Coordinates of C-alpha atoms in Angstrom, one line a residue:
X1 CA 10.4 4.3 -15.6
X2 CA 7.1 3.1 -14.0
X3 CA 6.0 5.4 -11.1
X4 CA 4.9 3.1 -8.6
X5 CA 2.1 3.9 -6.3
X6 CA 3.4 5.7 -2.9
X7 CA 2.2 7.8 -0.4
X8 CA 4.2 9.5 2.4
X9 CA 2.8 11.0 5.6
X10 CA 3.8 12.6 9.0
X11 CA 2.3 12.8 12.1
X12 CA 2.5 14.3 15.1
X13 CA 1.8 12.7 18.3
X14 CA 1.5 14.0 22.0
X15 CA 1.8 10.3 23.1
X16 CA 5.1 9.4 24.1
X17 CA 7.0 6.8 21.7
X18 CA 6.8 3.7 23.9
X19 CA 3.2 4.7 24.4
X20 CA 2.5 4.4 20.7
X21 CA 4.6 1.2 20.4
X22 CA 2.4 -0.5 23.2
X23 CA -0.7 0.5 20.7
X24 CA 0.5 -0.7 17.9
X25 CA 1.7 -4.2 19.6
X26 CA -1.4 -4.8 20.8
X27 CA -3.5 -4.7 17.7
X28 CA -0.5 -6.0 15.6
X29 CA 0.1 -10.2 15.0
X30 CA 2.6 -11.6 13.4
X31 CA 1.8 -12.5 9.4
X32 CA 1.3 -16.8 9.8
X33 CA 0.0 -18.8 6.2
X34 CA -2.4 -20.5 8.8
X35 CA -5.7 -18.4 8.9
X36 CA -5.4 -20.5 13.1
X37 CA -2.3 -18.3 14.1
X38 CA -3.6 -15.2 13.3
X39 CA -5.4 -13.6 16.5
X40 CA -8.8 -12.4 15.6
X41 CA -8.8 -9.5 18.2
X42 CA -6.2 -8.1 15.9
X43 CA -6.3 -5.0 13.9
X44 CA -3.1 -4.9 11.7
X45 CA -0.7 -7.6 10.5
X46 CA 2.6 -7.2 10.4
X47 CA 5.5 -6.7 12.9
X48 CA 6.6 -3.6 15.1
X49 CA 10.0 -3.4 16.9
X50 CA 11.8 -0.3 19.1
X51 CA 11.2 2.3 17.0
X52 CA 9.7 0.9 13.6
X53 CA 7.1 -1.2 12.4
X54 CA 5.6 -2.6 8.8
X55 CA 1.7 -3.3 9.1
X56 CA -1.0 -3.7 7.1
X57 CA -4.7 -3.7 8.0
X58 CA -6.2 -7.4 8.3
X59 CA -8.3 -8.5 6.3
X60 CA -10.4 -11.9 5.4
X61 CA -9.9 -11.9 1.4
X62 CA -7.1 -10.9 -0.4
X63 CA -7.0 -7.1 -1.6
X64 CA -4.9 -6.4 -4.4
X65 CA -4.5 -2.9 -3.4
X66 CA -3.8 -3.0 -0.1
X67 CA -1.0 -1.0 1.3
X68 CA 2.1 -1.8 3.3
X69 CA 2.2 1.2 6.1
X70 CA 6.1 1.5 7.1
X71 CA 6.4 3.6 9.8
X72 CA 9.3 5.6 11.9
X73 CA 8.7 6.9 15.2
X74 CA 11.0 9.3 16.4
X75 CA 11.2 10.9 20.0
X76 CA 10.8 14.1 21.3
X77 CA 10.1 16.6 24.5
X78 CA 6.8 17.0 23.6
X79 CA 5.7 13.7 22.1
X80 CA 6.7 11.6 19.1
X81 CA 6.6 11.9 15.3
X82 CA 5.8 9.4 13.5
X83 CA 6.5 9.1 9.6
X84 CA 4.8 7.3 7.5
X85 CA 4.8 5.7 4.5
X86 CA 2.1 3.8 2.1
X87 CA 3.1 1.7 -0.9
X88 CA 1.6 -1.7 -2.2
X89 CA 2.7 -4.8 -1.7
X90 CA 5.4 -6.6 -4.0
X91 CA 3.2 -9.2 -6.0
X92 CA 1.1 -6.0 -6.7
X93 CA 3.5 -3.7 -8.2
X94 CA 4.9 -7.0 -10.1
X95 CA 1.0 -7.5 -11.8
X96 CA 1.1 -3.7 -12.2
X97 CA 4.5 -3.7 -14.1
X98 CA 4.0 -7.3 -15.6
X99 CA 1.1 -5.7 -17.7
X100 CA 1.9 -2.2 -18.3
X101 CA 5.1 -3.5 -19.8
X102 CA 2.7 -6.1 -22.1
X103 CA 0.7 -3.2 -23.0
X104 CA 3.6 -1.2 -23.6
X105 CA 5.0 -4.3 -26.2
X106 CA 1.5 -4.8 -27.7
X107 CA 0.9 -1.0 -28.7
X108 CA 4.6 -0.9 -30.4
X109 CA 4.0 -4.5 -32.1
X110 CA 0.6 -2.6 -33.6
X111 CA 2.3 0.6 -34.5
X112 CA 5.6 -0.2 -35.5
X113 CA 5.3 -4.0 -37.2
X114 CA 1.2 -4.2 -37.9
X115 CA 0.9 -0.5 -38.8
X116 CA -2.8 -0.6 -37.0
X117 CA -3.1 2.4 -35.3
X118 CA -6.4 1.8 -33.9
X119 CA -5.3 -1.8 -32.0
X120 CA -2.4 0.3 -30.6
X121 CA -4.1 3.3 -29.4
X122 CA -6.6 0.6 -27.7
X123 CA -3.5 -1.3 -25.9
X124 CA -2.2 1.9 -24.7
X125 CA -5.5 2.7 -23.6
X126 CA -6.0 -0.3 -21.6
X127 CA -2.4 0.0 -20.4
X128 CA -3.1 3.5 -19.1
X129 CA -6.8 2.0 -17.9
X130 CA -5.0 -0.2 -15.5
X131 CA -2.7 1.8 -14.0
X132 CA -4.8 4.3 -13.1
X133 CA -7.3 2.2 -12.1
X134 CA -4.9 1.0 -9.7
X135 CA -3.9 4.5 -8.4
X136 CA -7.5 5.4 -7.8
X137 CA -8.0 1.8 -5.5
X138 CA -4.8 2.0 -3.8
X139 CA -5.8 5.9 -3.0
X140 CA -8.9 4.4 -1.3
X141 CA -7.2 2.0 0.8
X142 CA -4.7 4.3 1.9
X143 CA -7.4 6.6 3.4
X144 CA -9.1 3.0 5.2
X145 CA -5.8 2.0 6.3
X146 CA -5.2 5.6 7.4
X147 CA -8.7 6.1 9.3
X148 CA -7.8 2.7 11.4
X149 CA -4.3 3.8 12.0
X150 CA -5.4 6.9 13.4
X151 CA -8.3 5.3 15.8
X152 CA -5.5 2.9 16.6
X153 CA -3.5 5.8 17.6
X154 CA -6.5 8.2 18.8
X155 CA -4.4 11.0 16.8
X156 CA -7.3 12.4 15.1

C-alpha cells in the first residue's frame, strides 16, 4: 500500500474554544470557483463550524502540495486543544498514486517481460524520485501553513 503524505499535530491553547473559532472565522472564506467571491482580507479557505474546521492557506496559483489542515477543538477548564491534522488534497494524492502505480507497471514490464534491468532500475528510480519529492514539498508547506496557523492563533 501507498503511504500517503500526513501529518498530525496538537496544540494547546489558553484561548477559550469560541475564542479560537471567532479567529479562525474571521480569516476563513468560503472556497467559490470565482476568483470575485473570495475576500482578499482573507487568510485561509475553507469552512469552520462549532467545533471543527477544514482550511487551507490562500493562495493566488495553484500549489500541488498544499495541505488540507482538519482541525478538532475540544474544551477545557483551562483553555482548548486543538488537534490537528495535515494531508494533501485529493487530485494530489490521485497524481501521486496515478504515477507511482505507472512506475510501478513500467519497472515490472522491463524486468519481468523486456529483461532490461537498467530501464527498470531507472523507472523505479523515477517512481521513488517522485514520491519523495513530494514528501519533501508537502513537508515545506506544512511548516508555512503551520507558521500562519499559529500567527492566526497567536499560539506561538
Amino acid at each position: 500500500m501507498l503511504f500517503i503524505p500526513l501529518k498530525q499535530e496538537t496544540i494547546v491553547s489558553s484561548y477559550m474554544a469560541s475564542e479560537v473559532i471567532s479567529r479562525l472565522k474571521r480569516l476563513t472564506c468560503a472556497p467559490s470557483l470565482s476568483k470575485r467571491d473570495i475576500d482578499q482580507r482573507a487568510t485561509f479557505i475553507g469552512r469552520v463550524e462549532q467545533s471543527t474546521f477544514r482550511v487551507s492557506l490562500k493562495v493566488d496559483a495553484p500549489e500541488n502540495f498544499l495541505p488540507i489542515i482538519d482541525g478538532e477543538i475540544d474544551e477545557t477548564s483551562m483553555g482548548c486543544i486543538v488537534y490537528l491534522k495535515f494531508k494533501l488534497f485529493f487530485s494530489s494524492i490521485m497524481f501521486l498514486t496515478l504515477w507511482s502505480a505507472i512506475c510501478l507497471l513500467i519497472f515490472l514490464f522491463f524486468l519481468f517481460i523486456v529483461h532490461e534491468k537498467a530501464y527498470a532500475i531507472t523507472a523505479l528510480l523515477v517512481g521513488l524520485a517522485n514520491y519523495f519529492v513530494t514528501l519533501f514539498y508537502f513537508s515545506k508547506k506544512v511548516k508555512e501553513s503551520h507558521n500562519v496557523l499559529m500567527q492566526t492563533l497567536k499560539m506561538d
